[in-house]
């Protein structure tokens, strides 16, 4: 099971001290099979990966520029620069970035560049509330996957994160039947051969044991609750133990 912490715009150097608890937890629970990936803001990738050097916890980034080359892109960072400072993963296509104007085509270019850099990609897809209400969920997921992964042959580095937009940060998770339907739609139609599917959106210690029973969920992408080591560990415990 994957437990990916998406810190969004949270955390400074002092915050990293809190992670000692999670490091200890990861070391003392080695017999259970799980992987923790922390995706902090770019400012913390280097210090965090140094701190996690002798642990099994890995580090990822939350976005990257689509160009593999250096260039005149003020304020941007590309995938190889992220790799260079210790990132092994990058989250791409997050709805908070799609809302800022990131298109399926741009996400496709980002994924290609991240593959070239040797990063693993956590590729986020998910419908809005309006799309769900108008029964467009499958259509939206299909479009996001087809366009996002267009002309990418080797998908071994791609992990899909199904994140219904209306579930992110709201405390509301999909009903069991709806989640089973969406995950199996993704799995059967598009990702039969791809390694993993995560669920993201308001995951917490109270809903983790329910969510883990959904077939074909290989882990969680966790926002708010991952900022607290205690809440994050609680979710892992509820899921794997
Ligand atoms: P949340 O965020 O857990 O706070 O809902 C999930 C995400 O945005 O990846």
PDB file of N, CA and C in Angstrom, residues 101-205:
ATOM      1  N   UNK A 101      -5.767  26.288 -14.785  1.00  0.00           N
ATOM      2  CA  UNK A 101      -5.668  26.362 -16.249  1.00  0.00           C
ATOM      3  C   UNK A 101      -4.830  25.264 -16.878  1.00  0.00           C
ATOM      4  N   UNK A 102      -4.346  24.327 -16.079  1.00  0.00           N
ATOM      5  CA  UNK A 102      -3.540  23.239 -16.641  1.00  0.00           C
ATOM      6  C   UNK A 102      -4.453  22.329 -17.486  1.00  0.00           C
ATOM      7  N   UNK A 103      -4.082  22.142 -18.738  1.00  0.00           N
ATOM      8  CA  UNK A 103      -4.924  21.333 -19.633  1.00  0.00           C
ATOM      9  C   UNK A 103      -4.422  19.897 -19.696  1.00  0.00           C
ATOM     10  N   UNK A 104      -5.263  19.018 -20.263  1.00  0.00           N
ATOM     11  CA  UNK A 104      -4.848  17.620 -20.460  1.00  0.00           C
ATOM     12  C   UNK A 104      -3.583  17.554 -21.319  1.00  0.00           C
ATOM     13  N   UNK A 105      -3.508  18.408 -22.334  1.00  0.00           N
ATOM     14  CA  UNK A 105      -2.338  18.372 -23.224  1.00  0.00           C
ATOM     15  C   UNK A 105      -1.067  18.804 -22.506  1.00  0.00           C
ATOM     16  N   UNK A 106      -1.190  19.820 -21.666  1.00  0.00           N
ATOM     17  CA  UNK A 106      -0.015  20.270 -20.908  1.00  0.00           C
ATOM     18  C   UNK A 106       0.432  19.184 -19.926  1.00  0.00           C
ATOM     19  N   UNK A 107      -0.535  18.554 -19.292  1.00  0.00           N
ATOM     20  CA  UNK A 107      -0.217  17.480 -18.339  1.00  0.00           C
ATOM     21  C   UNK A 107       0.504  16.343 -19.069  1.00  0.00           C
ATOM     22  N   UNK A 108       0.054  16.052 -20.284  1.00  0.00           N
ATOM     23  CA  UNK A 108       0.705  15.020 -21.093  1.00  0.00           C
ATOM     24  C   UNK A 108       2.190  15.359 -21.334  1.00  0.00           C
ATOM     25  N   UNK A 109       2.470  16.632 -21.641  1.00  0.00           N
ATOM     26  CA  UNK A 109       3.869  17.028 -21.867  1.00  0.00           C
ATOM     27  C   UNK A 109       4.679  16.916 -20.573  1.00  0.00           C
ATOM     28  N   UNK A 110       4.050  17.283 -19.469  1.00  0.00           N
ATOM     29  CA  UNK A 110       4.728  17.192 -18.170  1.00  0.00           C
ATOM     30  C   UNK A 110       5.065  15.739 -17.840  1.00  0.00           C
ATOM     31  N   UNK A 111       4.098  14.856 -18.085  1.00  0.00           N
ATOM     32  CA  UNK A 111       4.325  13.433 -17.788  1.00  0.00           C
ATOM     33  C   UNK A 111       5.491  12.907 -18.639  1.00  0.00           C
ATOM     34  N   UNK A 112       5.506  13.279 -19.897  1.00  0.00           N
ATOM     35  CA  UNK A 112       6.592  12.802 -20.775  1.00  0.00           C
ATOM     36  C   UNK A 112       7.948  13.294 -20.286  1.00  0.00           C
ATOM     37  N   UNK A 113       7.986  14.554 -19.883  1.00  0.00           N
ATOM     38  CA  UNK A 113       9.253  15.103 -19.397  1.00  0.00           C
ATOM     39  C   UNK A 113       9.681  14.422 -18.088  1.00  0.00           C
ATOM     40  N   UNK A 114       8.715  14.147 -17.223  1.00  0.00           N
ATOM     41  CA  UNK A 114       9.042  13.492 -15.942  1.00  0.00           C
ATOM     42  C   UNK A 114       9.534  12.059 -16.175  1.00  0.00           C
ATOM     43  N   UNK A 115       8.954  11.375 -17.157  1.00  0.00           N
ATOM     44  CA  UNK A 115       9.417  10.017 -17.473  1.00  0.00           C
ATOM     45  C   UNK A 115      10.873  10.080 -17.945  1.00  0.00           C
ATOM     46  N   UNK A 116      11.151  11.045 -18.776  1.00  0.00           N
ATOM     47  CA  UNK A 116      12.508  11.214 -19.308  1.00  0.00           C
ATOM     48  C   UNK A 116      13.513  11.457 -18.177  1.00  0.00           C
ATOM     49  N   UNK A 117      13.065  12.131 -17.151  1.00  0.00           N
ATOM     50  CA  UNK A 117      13.953  12.410 -16.010  1.00  0.00           C
ATOM     51  C   UNK A 117      14.073  11.228 -15.057  1.00  0.00           C
ATOM     52  N   UNK A 118      13.279  10.199 -15.286  1.00  0.00           N
ATOM     53  CA  UNK A 118      13.366   9.030 -14.401  1.00  0.00           C
ATOM     54  C   UNK A 118      12.526   9.151 -13.142  1.00  0.00           C
ATOM     55  N   UNK A 119      11.577  10.078 -13.140  1.00  0.00           N
ATOM     56  CA  UNK A 119      10.686  10.181 -11.975  1.00  0.00           C
ATOM     57  C   UNK A 119       9.491   9.248 -12.148  1.00  0.00           C
ATOM     58  N   UNK A 120       8.916   8.831 -11.018  1.00  0.00           N
ATOM     59  CA  UNK A 120       7.636   8.143 -11.077  1.00  0.00           C
ATOM     60  C   UNK A 120       6.551   9.221 -11.003  1.00  0.00           C
ATOM     61  N   UNK A 121       5.439   8.951 -11.671  1.00  0.00           N
ATOM     62  CA  UNK A 121       4.410   9.991 -11.779  1.00  0.00           C
ATOM     63  C   UNK A 121       3.142   9.576 -11.047  1.00  0.00           C
ATOM     64  N   UNK A 122       2.664  10.457 -10.198  1.00  0.00           N
ATOM     65  CA  UNK A 122       1.360  10.252  -9.572  1.00  0.00           C
ATOM     66  C   UNK A 122       0.394  11.143 -10.353  1.00  0.00           C
ATOM     67  N   UNK A 123      -0.348  10.498 -11.240  1.00  0.00           N
ATOM     68  CA  UNK A 123      -1.163  11.206 -12.237  1.00  0.00           C
ATOM     69  C   UNK A 123      -2.600  11.303 -11.715  1.00  0.00           C
ATOM     70  N   UNK A 124      -3.011  12.544 -11.386  1.00  0.00           N
ATOM     71  CA  UNK A 124      -4.324  12.737 -10.758  1.00  0.00           C
ATOM     72  C   UNK A 124      -5.420  12.953 -11.800  1.00  0.00           C
ATOM     73  N   UNK A 125      -6.515  12.261 -11.587  1.00  0.00           N
ATOM     74  CA  UNK A 125      -7.703  12.450 -12.427  1.00  0.00           C
ATOM     75  C   UNK A 125      -8.925  12.505 -11.498  1.00  0.00           C
ATOM     76  N   UNK A 126     -10.009  13.062 -12.000  1.00  0.00           N
ATOM     77  CA  UNK A 126     -11.219  13.092 -11.172  1.00  0.00           C
ATOM     78  C   UNK A 126     -12.220  14.089 -11.698  1.00  0.00           C
ATOM     79  N   UNK A 127     -13.480  13.811 -11.419  1.00  0.00           N
ATOM     80  CA  UNK A 127     -14.566  14.645 -11.930  1.00  0.00           C
ATOM     81  C   UNK A 127     -14.981  15.694 -10.904  1.00  0.00           C
ATOM     82  N   UNK A 128     -15.576  16.781 -11.393  1.00  0.00           N
ATOM     83  CA  UNK A 128     -16.134  17.793 -10.493  1.00  0.00           C
ATOM     84  C   UNK A 128     -17.533  17.330 -10.048  1.00  0.00           C
ATOM     85  N   UNK A 129     -18.103  18.055  -9.101  1.00  0.00           N
ATOM     86  CA  UNK A 129     -19.433  17.702  -8.622  1.00  0.00           C
ATOM     87  C   UNK A 129     -20.464  17.831  -9.743  1.00  0.00           C
ATOM     88  N   UNK A 130     -20.310  18.897 -10.516  1.00  0.00           N
ATOM     89  CA  UNK A 130     -21.250  19.115 -11.625  1.00  0.00           C
ATOM     90  C   UNK A 130     -21.171  17.960 -12.630  1.00  0.00           C
ATOM     91  N   UNK A 131     -19.947  17.529 -12.911  1.00  0.00           N
ATOM     92  CA  UNK A 131     -19.778  16.421 -13.858  1.00  0.00           C
ATOM     93  C   UNK A 131     -20.382  15.128 -13.305  1.00  0.00           C
ATOM     94  N   UNK A 132     -20.220  14.930 -12.000  1.00  0.00           N
ATOM     95  CA  UNK A 132     -20.833  13.726 -11.398  1.00  0.00           C
ATOM     96  C   UNK A 132     -22.356  13.806 -11.477  1.00  0.00           C
ATOM     97  N   UNK A 133     -22.880  14.984 -11.114  1.00  0.00           N
ATOM     98  CA  UNK A 133     -24.346  15.136 -11.102  1.00  0.00           C
ATOM     99  C   UNK A 133     -24.953  14.976 -12.478  1.00  0.00           C
ATOM    100  N   UNK A 134     -24.184  15.356 -13.491  1.00  0.00           N
ATOM    101  CA  UNK A 134     -24.720  15.220 -14.850  1.00  0.00           C
ATOM    102  C   UNK A 134     -24.265  13.907 -15.502  1.00  0.00           C
ATOM    103  N   UNK A 135     -23.825  12.992 -14.646  1.00  0.00           N
ATOM    104  CA  UNK A 135     -23.451  11.627 -15.077  1.00  0.00           C
ATOM    105  C   UNK A 135     -22.337  11.584 -16.123  1.00  0.00           C
ATOM    106  N   UNK A 136     -21.393  12.518 -15.959  1.00  0.00           N
ATOM    107  CA  UNK A 136     -20.297  12.563 -16.945  1.00  0.00           C
ATOM    108  C   UNK A 136     -19.005  11.962 -16.388  1.00  0.00           C
ATOM    109  N   UNK A 137     -19.084  11.330 -15.221  1.00  0.00           N
ATOM    110  CA  UNK A 137     -17.858  10.856 -14.575  1.00  0.00           C
ATOM    111  C   UNK A 137     -16.996   9.991 -15.498  1.00  0.00           C
ATOM    112  N   UNK A 138     -17.577   8.951 -16.054  1.00  0.00           N
ATOM    113  CA  UNK A 138     -16.786   8.044 -16.896  1.00  0.00           C
ATOM    114  C   UNK A 138     -16.175   8.755 -18.092  1.00  0.00           C
ATOM    115  N   UNK A 139     -16.986   9.626 -18.674  1.00  0.00           N
ATOM    116  CA  UNK A 139     -16.534  10.372 -19.847  1.00  0.00           C
ATOM    117  C   UNK A 139     -15.318  11.254 -19.507  1.00  0.00           C
ATOM    118  N   UNK A 140     -15.385  11.904 -18.334  1.00  0.00           N
ATOM    119  CA  UNK A 140     -14.292  12.786 -17.904  1.00  0.00           C
ATOM    120  C   UNK A 140     -13.029  11.964 -17.604  1.00  0.00           C
ATOM    121  N   UNK A 141     -13.206  10.860 -16.895  1.00  0.00           N
ATOM    122  CA  UNK A 141     -12.043  10.030 -16.552  1.00  0.00           C
ATOM    123  C   UNK A 141     -11.386   9.502 -17.835  1.00  0.00           C
ATOM    124  N   UNK A 142     -12.233   9.094 -18.766  1.00  0.00           N
ATOM    125  CA  UNK A 142     -11.727   8.566 -20.044  1.00  0.00           C
ATOM    126  C   UNK A 142     -10.899   9.637 -20.771  1.00  0.00           C
ATOM    127  N   UNK A 143     -11.466  10.850 -20.840  1.00  0.00           N
ATOM    128  CA  UNK A 143     -10.758  11.936 -21.526  1.00  0.00           C
ATOM    129  C   UNK A 143      -9.436  12.272 -20.831  1.00  0.00           C
ATOM    130  N   UNK A 144      -9.475  12.388 -19.506  1.00  0.00           N
ATOM    131  CA  UNK A 144      -8.259  12.753 -18.778  1.00  0.00           C
ATOM    132  C   UNK A 144      -7.167  11.706 -18.978  1.00  0.00           C
ATOM    133  N   UNK A 145      -7.559  10.430 -18.940  1.00  0.00           N
ATOM    134  CA  UNK A 145      -6.550   9.372 -19.106  1.00  0.00           C
ATOM    135  C   UNK A 145      -6.043   9.329 -20.546  1.00  0.00           C
ATOM    136  N   UNK A 146      -6.970   9.360 -21.496  1.00  0.00           N
ATOM    137  CA  UNK A 146      -6.535   9.231 -22.894  1.00  0.00           C
ATOM    138  C   UNK A 146      -5.645  10.396 -23.314  1.00  0.00           C
ATOM    139  N   UNK A 147      -6.042  11.608 -22.936  1.00  0.00           N
ATOM    140  CA  UNK A 147      -5.231  12.771 -23.342  1.00  0.00           C
ATOM    141  C   UNK A 147      -3.969  12.886 -22.499  1.00  0.00           C
ATOM    142  N   UNK A 148      -4.105  12.635 -21.214  1.00  0.00           N
ATOM    143  CA  UNK A 148      -2.947  12.760 -20.321  1.00  0.00           C
ATOM    144  C   UNK A 148      -1.850  11.764 -20.653  1.00  0.00           C
ATOM    145  N   UNK A 149      -2.256  10.563 -21.104  1.00  0.00           N
ATOM    146  CA  UNK A 149      -1.264   9.507 -21.371  1.00  0.00           C
ATOM    147  C   UNK A 149      -1.038   9.291 -22.871  1.00  0.00           C
ATOM    148  N   UNK A 150      -1.475  10.257 -23.657  1.00  0.00           N
ATOM    149  CA  UNK A 150      -1.380  10.111 -25.117  1.00  0.00           C
ATOM    150  C   UNK A 150       0.061   9.848 -25.567  1.00  0.00           C
ATOM    151  N   UNK A 151       0.187   8.855 -26.409  1.00  0.00           N
ATOM    152  CA  UNK A 151       1.470   8.409 -26.984  1.00  0.00           C
ATOM    153  C   UNK A 151       2.564   8.111 -25.957  1.00  0.00           C
ATOM    154  N   UNK A 152       2.139   7.684 -24.785  1.00  0.00           N
ATOM    155  CA  UNK A 152       3.114   7.194 -23.799  1.00  0.00           C
ATOM    156  C   UNK A 152       3.005   5.664 -23.811  1.00  0.00           C
ATOM    157  N   UNK A 153       4.028   5.026 -24.322  1.00  0.00           N
ATOM    158  CA  UNK A 153       3.934   3.565 -24.471  1.00  0.00           C
ATOM    159  C   UNK A 153       4.210   2.837 -23.165  1.00  0.00           C
ATOM    160  N   UNK A 154       5.314   3.210 -22.552  1.00  0.00           N
ATOM    161  CA  UNK A 154       5.682   2.515 -21.323  1.00  0.00           C
ATOM    162  C   UNK A 154       5.059   3.221 -20.118  1.00  0.00           C
ATOM    163  N   UNK A 155       4.040   2.588 -19.553  1.00  0.00           N
ATOM    164  CA  UNK A 155       3.322   3.248 -18.455  1.00  0.00           C
ATOM    165  C   UNK A 155       3.746   2.703 -17.099  1.00  0.00           C
ATOM    166  N   UNK A 156       4.877   2.011 -17.075  1.00  0.00           N
ATOM    167  CA  UNK A 156       5.283   1.358 -15.822  1.00  0.00           C
ATOM    168  C   UNK A 156       5.605   2.358 -14.707  1.00  0.00           C
ATOM    169  N   UNK A 157       5.901   3.604 -15.083  1.00  0.00           N
ATOM    170  CA  UNK A 157       6.259   4.609 -14.069  1.00  0.00           C
ATOM    171  C   UNK A 157       5.038   5.403 -13.582  1.00  0.00           C
ATOM    172  N   UNK A 158       3.855   5.043 -14.106  1.00  0.00           N
ATOM    173  CA  UNK A 158       2.684   5.870 -13.811  1.00  0.00           C
ATOM    174  C   UNK A 158       1.770   5.226 -12.769  1.00  0.00           C
ATOM    175  N   UNK A 159       1.457   6.006 -11.765  1.00  0.00           N
ATOM    176  CA  UNK A 159       0.499   5.595 -10.747  1.00  0.00           C
ATOM    177  C   UNK A 159      -0.686   6.538 -10.907  1.00  0.00           C
ATOM    178  N   UNK A 160      -1.886   5.971 -11.068  1.00  0.00           N
ATOM    179  CA  UNK A 160      -3.049   6.851 -11.213  1.00  0.00           C
ATOM    180  C   UNK A 160      -3.616   7.172  -9.835  1.00  0.00           C
ATOM    181  N   UNK A 161      -3.926   8.433  -9.596  1.00  0.00           N
ATOM    182  CA  UNK A 161      -4.610   8.792  -8.349  1.00  0.00           C
ATOM    183  C   UNK A 161      -6.003   9.293  -8.711  1.00  0.00           C
ATOM    184  N   UNK A 162      -7.015   8.530  -8.325  1.00  0.00           N
ATOM    185  CA  UNK A 162      -8.390   8.971  -8.573  1.00  0.00           C
ATOM    186  C   UNK A 162      -8.812   9.887  -7.432  1.00  0.00           C
ATOM    187  N   UNK A 163      -9.003  11.162  -7.778  1.00  0.00           N
ATOM    188  CA  UNK A 163      -9.378  12.159  -6.779  1.00  0.00           C
ATOM    189  C   UNK A 163     -10.610  12.932  -7.260  1.00  0.00           C
ATOM    190  N   UNK A 164     -11.801  12.520  -6.828  1.00  0.00           N
ATOM    191  CA  UNK A 164     -12.979  13.320  -7.196  1.00  0.00           C
ATOM    192  C   UNK A 164     -12.785  14.742  -6.637  1.00  0.00           C
ATOM    193  N   UNK A 165     -12.945  15.736  -7.490  1.00  0.00           N
ATOM    194  CA  UNK A 165     -12.621  17.113  -7.089  1.00  0.00           C
ATOM    195  C   UNK A 165     -13.459  17.539  -5.885  1.00  0.00           C
ATOM    196  N   UNK A 166     -14.703  17.083  -5.848  1.00  0.00           N
ATOM    197  CA  UNK A 166     -15.640  17.474  -4.788  1.00  0.00           C
ATOM    198  C   UNK A 166     -15.313  16.796  -3.454  1.00  0.00           C
ATOM    199  N   UNK A 167     -14.367  15.915  -3.484  1.00  0.00           N
ATOM    200  CA  UNK A 167     -14.002  15.211  -2.258  1.00  0.00           C
ATOM    201  C   UNK A 167     -12.724  15.782  -1.630  1.00  0.00           C
ATOM    202  N   UNK A 168     -12.013  16.602  -2.382  1.00  0.00           N
ATOM    203  CA  UNK A 168     -10.730  17.121  -1.889  1.00  0.00           C
ATOM    204  C   UNK A 168     -10.958  18.224  -0.855  1.00  0.00           C
ATOM    205  N   UNK A 169     -10.474  17.981   0.342  1.00  0.00           N
ATOM    206  CA  UNK A 169     -10.535  18.977   1.404  1.00  0.00           C
ATOM    207  C   UNK A 169     -11.931  19.258   1.931  1.00  0.00           C
ATOM    208  N   UNK A 170     -12.905  18.427   1.589  1.00  0.00           N
ATOM    209  CA  UNK A 170     -14.285  18.720   1.992  1.00  0.00           C
ATOM    210  C   UNK A 170     -14.778  17.827   3.130  1.00  0.00           C
ATOM    211  N   UNK A 171     -14.060  16.743   3.395  1.00  0.00           N
ATOM    212  CA  UNK A 171     -14.528  15.788   4.408  1.00  0.00           C
ATOM    213  C   UNK A 171     -15.546  14.797   3.856  1.00  0.00           C
ATOM    214  N   UNK A 172     -15.879  14.940   2.579  1.00  0.00           N
ATOM    215  CA  UNK A 172     -16.871  14.045   1.978  1.00  0.00           C
ATOM    216  C   UNK A 172     -16.153  13.041   1.071  1.00  0.00           C
ATOM    217  N   UNK A 173     -16.464  11.763   1.232  1.00  0.00           N
ATOM    218  CA  UNK A 173     -15.889  10.778   0.310  1.00  0.00           C
ATOM    219  C   UNK A 173     -17.023  10.145  -0.513  1.00  0.00           C
ATOM    220  N   UNK A 174     -16.695   9.571  -1.656  1.00  0.00           N
ATOM    221  CA  UNK A 174     -17.759   8.978  -2.474  1.00  0.00           C
ATOM    222  C   UNK A 174     -18.425   7.805  -1.753  1.00  0.00           C
ATOM    223  N   UNK A 175     -19.648   7.535  -2.124  1.00  0.00           N
ATOM    224  CA  UNK A 175     -20.333   6.345  -1.608  1.00  0.00           C
ATOM    225  C   UNK A 175     -19.608   5.116  -2.149  1.00  0.00           C
ATOM    226  N   UNK A 176     -19.671   4.050  -1.352  1.00  0.00           N
ATOM    227  CA  UNK A 176     -18.925   2.842  -1.698  1.00  0.00           C
ATOM    228  C   UNK A 176     -19.171   2.383  -3.150  1.00  0.00           C
ATOM    229  N   UNK A 177     -20.446   2.316  -3.526  1.00  0.00           N
ATOM    230  CA  UNK A 177     -20.780   1.799  -4.862  1.00  0.00           C
ATOM    231  C   UNK A 177     -20.193   2.693  -5.958  1.00  0.00           C
ATOM    232  N   UNK A 178     -20.240   4.010  -5.741  1.00  0.00           N
ATOM    233  CA  UNK A 178     -19.728   4.951  -6.748  1.00  0.00           C
ATOM    234  C   UNK A 178     -18.210   4.824  -6.875  1.00  0.00           C
ATOM    235  N   UNK A 179     -17.563   4.601  -5.750  1.00  0.00           N
ATOM    236  CA  UNK A 179     -16.103   4.477  -5.771  1.00  0.00           C
ATOM    237  C   UNK A 179     -15.678   3.172  -6.453  1.00  0.00           C
ATOM    238  N   UNK A 180     -16.374   2.103  -6.114  1.00  0.00           N
ATOM    239  CA  UNK A 180     -16.068   0.812  -6.750  1.00  0.00           C
ATOM    240  C   UNK A 180     -16.238   0.947  -8.272  1.00  0.00           C
ATOM    241  N   UNK A 181     -17.305   1.625  -8.653  1.00  0.00           N
ATOM    242  CA  UNK A 181     -17.587   1.790 -10.085  1.00  0.00           C
ATOM    243  C   UNK A 181     -16.466   2.586 -10.776  1.00  0.00           C
ATOM    244  N   UNK A 182     -16.082   3.708 -10.169  1.00  0.00           N
ATOM    245  CA  UNK A 182     -15.059   4.565 -10.802  1.00  0.00           C
ATOM    246  C   UNK A 182     -13.708   3.852 -10.873  1.00  0.00           C
ATOM    247  N   UNK A 183     -13.324   3.207  -9.782  1.00  0.00           N
ATOM    248  CA  UNK A 183     -12.015   2.530  -9.767  1.00  0.00           C
ATOM    249  C   UNK A 183     -12.014   1.379 -10.782  1.00  0.00           C
ATOM    250  N   UNK A 184     -13.114   0.623 -10.835  1.00  0.00           N
ATOM    251  CA  UNK A 184     -13.089  -0.503 -11.761  1.00  0.00           C
ATOM    252  C   UNK A 184     -13.171  -0.018 -13.209  1.00  0.00           C
ATOM    253  N   UNK A 185     -13.820   1.112 -13.409  1.00  0.00           N
ATOM    254  CA  UNK A 185     -13.826   1.708 -14.764  1.00  0.00           C
ATOM    255  C   UNK A 185     -12.393   2.051 -15.188  1.00  0.00           C
ATOM    256  N   UNK A 186     -11.662   2.690 -14.290  1.00  0.00           N
ATOM    257  CA  UNK A 186     -10.266   3.069 -14.593  1.00  0.00           C
ATOM    258  C   UNK A 186      -9.441   1.805 -14.822  1.00  0.00           C
ATOM    259  N   UNK A 187      -9.593   0.854 -13.924  1.00  0.00           N
ATOM    260  CA  UNK A 187      -8.784  -0.362 -13.983  1.00  0.00           C
ATOM    261  C   UNK A 187      -9.075  -1.179 -15.246  1.00  0.00           C
ATOM    262  N   UNK A 188     -10.350  -1.428 -15.487  1.00  0.00           N
ATOM    263  CA  UNK A 188     -10.660  -2.365 -16.568  1.00  0.00           C
ATOM    264  C   UNK A 188     -10.449  -1.757 -17.946  1.00  0.00           C
ATOM    265  N   UNK A 189     -10.804  -0.495 -18.086  1.00  0.00           N
ATOM    266  CA  UNK A 189     -10.736   0.080 -19.428  1.00  0.00           C
ATOM    267  C   UNK A 189      -9.347   0.558 -19.801  1.00  0.00           C
ATOM    268  N   UNK A 190      -8.618   1.062 -18.801  1.00  0.00           N
ATOM    269  CA  UNK A 190      -7.385   1.759 -19.167  1.00  0.00           C
ATOM    270  C   UNK A 190      -6.119   1.273 -18.494  1.00  0.00           C
ATOM    271  N   UNK A 191      -6.239   0.756 -17.312  1.00  0.00           N
ATOM    272  CA  UNK A 191      -4.997   0.493 -16.596  1.00  0.00           C
ATOM    273  C   UNK A 191      -4.842  -0.976 -16.221  1.00  0.00           C
ATOM    274  N   UNK A 192      -5.387  -1.829 -17.051  1.00  0.00           N
ATOM    275  CA  UNK A 192      -5.272  -3.255 -16.793  1.00  0.00           C
ATOM    276  C   UNK A 192      -3.835  -3.647 -16.501  1.00  0.00           C
ATOM    277  N   UNK A 193      -2.955  -3.117 -17.316  1.00  0.00           N
ATOM    278  CA  UNK A 193      -1.568  -3.542 -17.183  1.00  0.00           C
ATOM    279  C   UNK A 193      -0.737  -2.571 -16.349  1.00  0.00           C
ATOM    280  N   UNK A 194      -1.333  -1.466 -15.947  1.00  0.00           N
ATOM    281  CA  UNK A 194      -0.517  -0.500 -15.211  1.00  0.00           C
ATOM    282  C   UNK A 194      -0.489  -0.896 -13.749  1.00  0.00           C
ATOM    283  N   UNK A 195       0.582  -0.482 -13.106  1.00  0.00           N
ATOM    284  CA  UNK A 195       0.788  -0.981 -11.753  1.00  0.00           C
ATOM    285  C   UNK A 195      -0.262  -0.583 -10.700  1.00  0.00           C
ATOM    286  N   UNK A 196      -0.506   0.681 -10.488  1.00  0.00           N
ATOM    287  CA  UNK A 196      -1.208   1.056  -9.254  1.00  0.00           C
ATOM    288  C   UNK A 196      -2.298   2.112  -9.446  1.00  0.00           C
ATOM    289  N   UNK A 197      -3.318   2.035  -8.590  1.00  0.00           N
ATOM    290  CA  UNK A 197      -4.320   3.113  -8.513  1.00  0.00           C
ATOM    291  C   UNK A 197      -4.458   3.542  -7.050  1.00  0.00           C
ATOM    292  N   UNK A 198      -4.346   4.836  -6.824  1.00  0.00           N
ATOM    293  CA  UNK A 198      -4.549   5.372  -5.475  1.00  0.00           C
ATOM    294  C   UNK A 198      -5.904   6.073  -5.426  1.00  0.00           C
ATOM    295  N   UNK A 199      -6.430   6.221  -4.214  1.00  0.00           N
ATOM    296  CA  UNK A 199      -7.601   7.077  -4.028  1.00  0.00           C
ATOM    297  C   UNK A 199      -7.149   8.307  -3.233  1.00  0.00           C
ATOM    298  N   UNK A 200      -7.671   9.472  -3.589  1.00  0.00           N
ATOM    299  CA  UNK A 200      -7.381  10.686  -2.822  1.00  0.00           C
ATOM    300  C   UNK A 200      -8.631  11.525  -2.670  1.00  0.00           C
ATOM    301  N   UNK A 201      -8.721  12.234  -1.541  1.00  0.00           N
ATOM    302  CA  UNK A 201      -9.875  13.090  -1.251  1.00  0.00           C
ATOM    303  C   UNK A 201     -10.403  12.792   0.129  1.00  0.00           C
ATOM    304  N   UNK A 202     -10.019  13.665   1.098  1.00  0.00           N
ATOM    305  CA  UNK A 202     -10.537  13.570   2.467  1.00  0.00           C
ATOM    306  C   UNK A 202     -10.263  12.222   3.150  1.00  0.00           C
ATOM    307  N   UNK A 203      -9.131  11.608   2.824  1.00  0.00           N
ATOM    308  CA  UNK A 203      -8.787  10.361   3.530  1.00  0.00           C
ATOM    309  C   UNK A 203      -8.392  10.714   4.962  1.00  0.00           C
ATOM    310  N   UNK A 204      -8.955   9.982   5.916  1.00  0.00           N
ATOM    311  CA  UNK A 204      -8.566  10.175   7.314  1.00  0.00           C
ATOM    312  C   UNK A 204      -8.648   8.840   8.057  1.00  0.00           C
ATOM    313  N   UNK A 205      -8.309   8.869   9.340  1.00  0.00           N
ATOM    314  CA  UNK A 205      -8.250   7.602  10.091  1.00  0.00           C
ATOM    315  C   UNK A 205      -9.633   6.974  10.261  1.00  0.00           C
TER     316      UNK A 205
END
